[in-house]
Each structure stands twice: as C-alpha cells, then as structure tokens.
C-alpha positions as a Markdown table, in Angstrom:
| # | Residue | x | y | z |
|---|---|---|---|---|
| 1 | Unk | 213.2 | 31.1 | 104.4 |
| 2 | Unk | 216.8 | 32.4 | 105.0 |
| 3 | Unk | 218.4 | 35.5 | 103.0 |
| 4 | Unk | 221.6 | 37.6 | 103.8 |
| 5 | Unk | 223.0 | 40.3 | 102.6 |
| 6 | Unk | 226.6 | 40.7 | 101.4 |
| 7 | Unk | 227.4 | 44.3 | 101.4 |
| 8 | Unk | 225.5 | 44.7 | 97.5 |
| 9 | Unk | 222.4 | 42.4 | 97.3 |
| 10 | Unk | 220.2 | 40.0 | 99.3 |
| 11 | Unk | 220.8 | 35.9 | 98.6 |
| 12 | Unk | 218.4 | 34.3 | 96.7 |
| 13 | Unk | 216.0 | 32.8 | 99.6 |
| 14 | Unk | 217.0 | 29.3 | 100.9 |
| 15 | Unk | 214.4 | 26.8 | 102.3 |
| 16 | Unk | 214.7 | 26.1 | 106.0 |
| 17 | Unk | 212.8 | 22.9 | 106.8 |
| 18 | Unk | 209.2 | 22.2 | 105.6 |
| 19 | Unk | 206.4 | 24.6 | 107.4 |
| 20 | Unk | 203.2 | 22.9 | 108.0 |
| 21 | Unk | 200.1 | 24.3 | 106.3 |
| 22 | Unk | 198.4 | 25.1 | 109.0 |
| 23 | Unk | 201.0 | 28.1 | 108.9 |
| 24 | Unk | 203.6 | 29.0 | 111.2 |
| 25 | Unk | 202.5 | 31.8 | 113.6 |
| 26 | Unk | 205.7 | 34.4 | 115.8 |
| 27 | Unk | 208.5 | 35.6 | 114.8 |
| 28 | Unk | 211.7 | 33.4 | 113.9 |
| 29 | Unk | 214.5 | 34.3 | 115.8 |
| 30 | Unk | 218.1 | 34.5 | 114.5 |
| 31 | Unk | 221.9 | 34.0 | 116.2 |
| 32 | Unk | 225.2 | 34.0 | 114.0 |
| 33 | Unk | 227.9 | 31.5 | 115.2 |
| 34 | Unk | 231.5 | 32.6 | 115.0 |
| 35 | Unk | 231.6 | 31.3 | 112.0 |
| 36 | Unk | 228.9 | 33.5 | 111.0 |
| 37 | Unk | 226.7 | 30.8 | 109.7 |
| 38 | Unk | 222.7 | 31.5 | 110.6 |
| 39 | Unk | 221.5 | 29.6 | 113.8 |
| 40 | Unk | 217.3 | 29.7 | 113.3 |
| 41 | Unk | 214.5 | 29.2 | 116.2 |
| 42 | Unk | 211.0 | 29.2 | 115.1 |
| 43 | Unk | 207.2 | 27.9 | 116.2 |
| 44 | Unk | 205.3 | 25.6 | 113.8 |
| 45 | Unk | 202.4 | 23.7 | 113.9 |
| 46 | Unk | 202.4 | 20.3 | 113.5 |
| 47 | Unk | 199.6 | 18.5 | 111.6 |
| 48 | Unk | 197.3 | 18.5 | 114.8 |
| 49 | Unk | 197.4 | 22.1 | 114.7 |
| 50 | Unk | 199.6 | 22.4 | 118.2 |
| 51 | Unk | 202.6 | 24.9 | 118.1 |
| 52 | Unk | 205.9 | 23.1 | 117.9 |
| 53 | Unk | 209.3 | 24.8 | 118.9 |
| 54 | Unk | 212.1 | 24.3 | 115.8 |
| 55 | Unk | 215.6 | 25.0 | 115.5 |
| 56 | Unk | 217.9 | 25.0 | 112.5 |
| 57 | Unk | 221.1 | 25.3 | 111.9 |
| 58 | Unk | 223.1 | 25.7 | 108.5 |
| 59 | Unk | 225.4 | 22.8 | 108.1 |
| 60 | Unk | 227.6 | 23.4 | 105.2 |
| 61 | Unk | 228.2 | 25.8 | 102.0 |
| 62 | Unk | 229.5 | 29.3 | 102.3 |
| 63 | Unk | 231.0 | 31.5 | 99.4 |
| 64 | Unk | 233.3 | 30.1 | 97.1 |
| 65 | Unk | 234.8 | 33.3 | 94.7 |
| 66 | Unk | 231.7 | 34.9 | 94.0 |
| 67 | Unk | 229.5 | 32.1 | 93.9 |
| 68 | Unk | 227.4 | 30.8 | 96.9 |
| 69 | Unk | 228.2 | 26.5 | 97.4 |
| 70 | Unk | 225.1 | 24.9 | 98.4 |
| 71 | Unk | 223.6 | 25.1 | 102.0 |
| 72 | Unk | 222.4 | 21.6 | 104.0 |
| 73 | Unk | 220.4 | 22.7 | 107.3 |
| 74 | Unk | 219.8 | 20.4 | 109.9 |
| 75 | Unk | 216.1 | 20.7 | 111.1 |
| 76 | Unk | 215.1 | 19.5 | 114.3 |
| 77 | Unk | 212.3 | 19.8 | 116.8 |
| 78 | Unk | 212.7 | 21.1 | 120.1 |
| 79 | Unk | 209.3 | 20.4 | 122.2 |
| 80 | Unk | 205.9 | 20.9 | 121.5 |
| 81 | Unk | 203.4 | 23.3 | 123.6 |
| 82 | Unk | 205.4 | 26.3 | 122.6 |
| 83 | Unk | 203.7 | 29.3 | 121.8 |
| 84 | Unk | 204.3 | 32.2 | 119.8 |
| 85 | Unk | 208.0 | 33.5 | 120.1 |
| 86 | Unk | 211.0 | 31.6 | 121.1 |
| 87 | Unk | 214.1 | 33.7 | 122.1 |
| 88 | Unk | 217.9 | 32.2 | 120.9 |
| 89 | Unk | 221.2 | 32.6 | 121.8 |
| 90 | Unk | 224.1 | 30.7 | 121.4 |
| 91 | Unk | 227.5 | 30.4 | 124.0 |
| 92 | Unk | 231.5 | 30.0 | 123.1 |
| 93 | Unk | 230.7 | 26.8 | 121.9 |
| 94 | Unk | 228.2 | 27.8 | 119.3 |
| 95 | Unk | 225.8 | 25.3 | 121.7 |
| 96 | Unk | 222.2 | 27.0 | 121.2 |
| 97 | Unk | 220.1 | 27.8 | 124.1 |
| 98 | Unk | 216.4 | 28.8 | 123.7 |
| 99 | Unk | 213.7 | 30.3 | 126.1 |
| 100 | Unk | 210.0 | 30.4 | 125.1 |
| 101 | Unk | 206.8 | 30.2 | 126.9 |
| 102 | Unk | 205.1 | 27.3 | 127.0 |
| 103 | Unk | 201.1 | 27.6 | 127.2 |
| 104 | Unk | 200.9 | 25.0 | 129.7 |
| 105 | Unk | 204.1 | 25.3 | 132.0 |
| 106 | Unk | 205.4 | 28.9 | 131.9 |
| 107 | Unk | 208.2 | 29.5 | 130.6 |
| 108 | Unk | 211.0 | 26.9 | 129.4 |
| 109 | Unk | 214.4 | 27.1 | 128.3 |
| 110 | Unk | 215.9 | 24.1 | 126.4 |
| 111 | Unk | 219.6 | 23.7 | 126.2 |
| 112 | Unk | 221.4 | 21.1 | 123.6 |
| 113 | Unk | 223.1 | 18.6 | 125.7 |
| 114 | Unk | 225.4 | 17.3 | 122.4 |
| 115 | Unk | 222.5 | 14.4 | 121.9 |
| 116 | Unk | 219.3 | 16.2 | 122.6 |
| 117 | Unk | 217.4 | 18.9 | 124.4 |
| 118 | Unk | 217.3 | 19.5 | 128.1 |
| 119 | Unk | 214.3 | 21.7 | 128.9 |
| 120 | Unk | 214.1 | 23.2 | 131.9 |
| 121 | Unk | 211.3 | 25.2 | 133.7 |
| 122 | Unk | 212.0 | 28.8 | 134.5 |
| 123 | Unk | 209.0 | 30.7 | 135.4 |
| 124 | Unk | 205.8 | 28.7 | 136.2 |
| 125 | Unk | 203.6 | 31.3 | 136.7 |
| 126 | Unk | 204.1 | 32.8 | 133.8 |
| 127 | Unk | 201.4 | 30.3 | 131.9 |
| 128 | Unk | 200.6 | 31.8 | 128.1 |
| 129 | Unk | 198.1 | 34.7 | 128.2 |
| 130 | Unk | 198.9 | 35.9 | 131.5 |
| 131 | Unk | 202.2 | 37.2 | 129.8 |
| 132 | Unk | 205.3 | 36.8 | 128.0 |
| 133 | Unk | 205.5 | 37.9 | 124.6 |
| 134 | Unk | 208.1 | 40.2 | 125.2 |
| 135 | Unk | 211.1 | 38.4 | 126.4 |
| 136 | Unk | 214.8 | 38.2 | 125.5 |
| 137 | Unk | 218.0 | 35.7 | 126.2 |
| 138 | Unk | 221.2 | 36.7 | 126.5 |
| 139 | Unk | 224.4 | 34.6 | 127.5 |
| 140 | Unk | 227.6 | 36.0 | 128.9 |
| 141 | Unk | 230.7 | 34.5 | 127.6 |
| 142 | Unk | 231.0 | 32.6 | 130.6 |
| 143 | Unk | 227.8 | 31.2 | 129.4 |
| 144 | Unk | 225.5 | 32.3 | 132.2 |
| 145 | Unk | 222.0 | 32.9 | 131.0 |
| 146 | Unk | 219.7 | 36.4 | 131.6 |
| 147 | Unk | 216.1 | 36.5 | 130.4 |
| 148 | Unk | 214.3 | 39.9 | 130.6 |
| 149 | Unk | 210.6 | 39.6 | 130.2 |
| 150 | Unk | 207.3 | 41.2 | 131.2 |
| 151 | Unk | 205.5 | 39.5 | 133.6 |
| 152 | Unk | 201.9 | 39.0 | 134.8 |
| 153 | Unk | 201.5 | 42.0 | 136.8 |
| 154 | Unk | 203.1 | 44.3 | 134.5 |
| 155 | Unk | 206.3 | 43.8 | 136.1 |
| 156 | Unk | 209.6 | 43.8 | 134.2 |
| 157 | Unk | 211.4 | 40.5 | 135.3 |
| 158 | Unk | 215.0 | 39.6 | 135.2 |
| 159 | Unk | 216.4 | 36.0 | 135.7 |
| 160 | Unk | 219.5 | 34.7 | 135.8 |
| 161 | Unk | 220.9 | 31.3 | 135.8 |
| 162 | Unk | 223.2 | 30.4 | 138.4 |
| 163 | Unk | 223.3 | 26.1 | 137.9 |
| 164 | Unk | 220.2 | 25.0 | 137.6 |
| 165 | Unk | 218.5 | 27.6 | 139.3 |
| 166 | Unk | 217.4 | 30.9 | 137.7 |
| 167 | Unk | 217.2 | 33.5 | 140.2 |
| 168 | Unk | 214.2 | 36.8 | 139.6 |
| 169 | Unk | 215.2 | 40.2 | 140.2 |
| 170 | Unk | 211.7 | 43.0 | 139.2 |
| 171 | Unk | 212.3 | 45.6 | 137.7 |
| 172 | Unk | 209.9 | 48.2 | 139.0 |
C-alpha cells in the first residue's frame, strides 16, 4: 500500500499490485520522480514460494482542487531469486535502477532499458547469508551508480559504475 502526506493528513491507502499470500518479506523501497509521483521496489513471493523482485510505478491521477483523481500503477516484475531488500533510485530521466542481492548470484542490479530489464552482476561473492542486507544505491546526475554495502568479512564496500564495470573501493 501507498499513502502520502500533504502537509495536514495522510491519503487514504492505495493498492499497489496484488501481494501473494504467502506474504511479502523486506522492506519496500521508495524514489519520487520529478514529478513527485511514488516510484516503488519491493520483494514478493510468487505462488511457489520464491522471492520475486517488483517495481511499480504510479501512472496517472494527482490532485485536482482538493480532491485526489484516481491513481493507475503499472506493476511489473523484475527477476526472481531476489531476496530480502531491493535498493531504488531513479536518474534525470526518471529511468529506475535497482540493486538487490540475489541468493544465488550475489548481487544484481537491473536497469530499465525502455522495453525491459537489464540485470547485471555486481558482486559475485556476495551470495545471500554471507552478507548484504545493508546496502544502498545512489546515482549522480550524470547517472553514474554508487552502492555502499557491508560485505562478507565485515568490510564496508563501495562500488561504482564506470560502463559496465563497477569498480570496489573497502572501507576499512
């Protein structure tokens, strides 16, 4: 569910997507586009029980006088094997980008491409359990990509993306 505030009181919740009964498990992540509509990334399960990545995005509606106009979000999966927590951001195009660790690759990030997702591996080692929990994206407005995150040997790990690579700096 989605809610804002507007300065007096909180929206009435609105429905993002359907959750699966088997109950989604992390923490949904939020980005706000310039527009300042809501921009969602979120784990789910699907009926087999294995942890889906999702990301919404509100399509349409906004405030008309005093009255809210009716929201449309676009719901889509992102890849499967994700685990936990995803991490969002979005660059000067509003075009989201999302890291999250995978339980069988390490960590991933996927990009939209305009047609679909591009996931790319960042951090093999880094399989679910070992670490990464604790990790955040952020973009420069050149669109470059950081990731902080704790890694395996208690490490604080830095990566940046320069093309295709993404480069580690620790953190001691």
């Amino acid at each position: 569910k989605y809610m804002h505030f507007d300065g007096t009181s909180w929206s009435a919740p609105e429905i993002v997507g359907s959750l699966s009964p088997l109950a989604p498990f992390g923490t949904p992540q939020i980005a706000l586009d310039a527009q300042g509509q809501p921009h969602l990334a979120y784990i789910d399960k699907t009926s087999a029980g294995v942890p889906e990545l999702h990301y919404a995005s509100r399509q349409s509606g906004g405030l008309s006088g005093c009255q809210t106009v009716s929201h449309a979000w676009s719901v889509q999966p992102v890849a499967g094997d994700a685990d936990q927590l995803a991490s969002l951001a979005l660059d000067g195009q509003q075009t989201p980008h999302i890291a999250y660790p995978s339980r069988s690759a390490g960590i991933l990030n996927a990009d939209w491409n305009g047609s679909g997702w591009t996931i790319q591996q960042i951090d093999p080692a880094q399989i679910t359990g070992s670490a990464c929990y604790d990790h955040t994206l952020q973009l420069e407005a050149s669109g470059k990509a950081h990731l902080a995150y704790n890694g395996a040997s208690s490490h604080h790990v830095i990566r940046t993306q320069i093309g295709s690579n993404w480069t580690p700096s620790i953190v001691p």
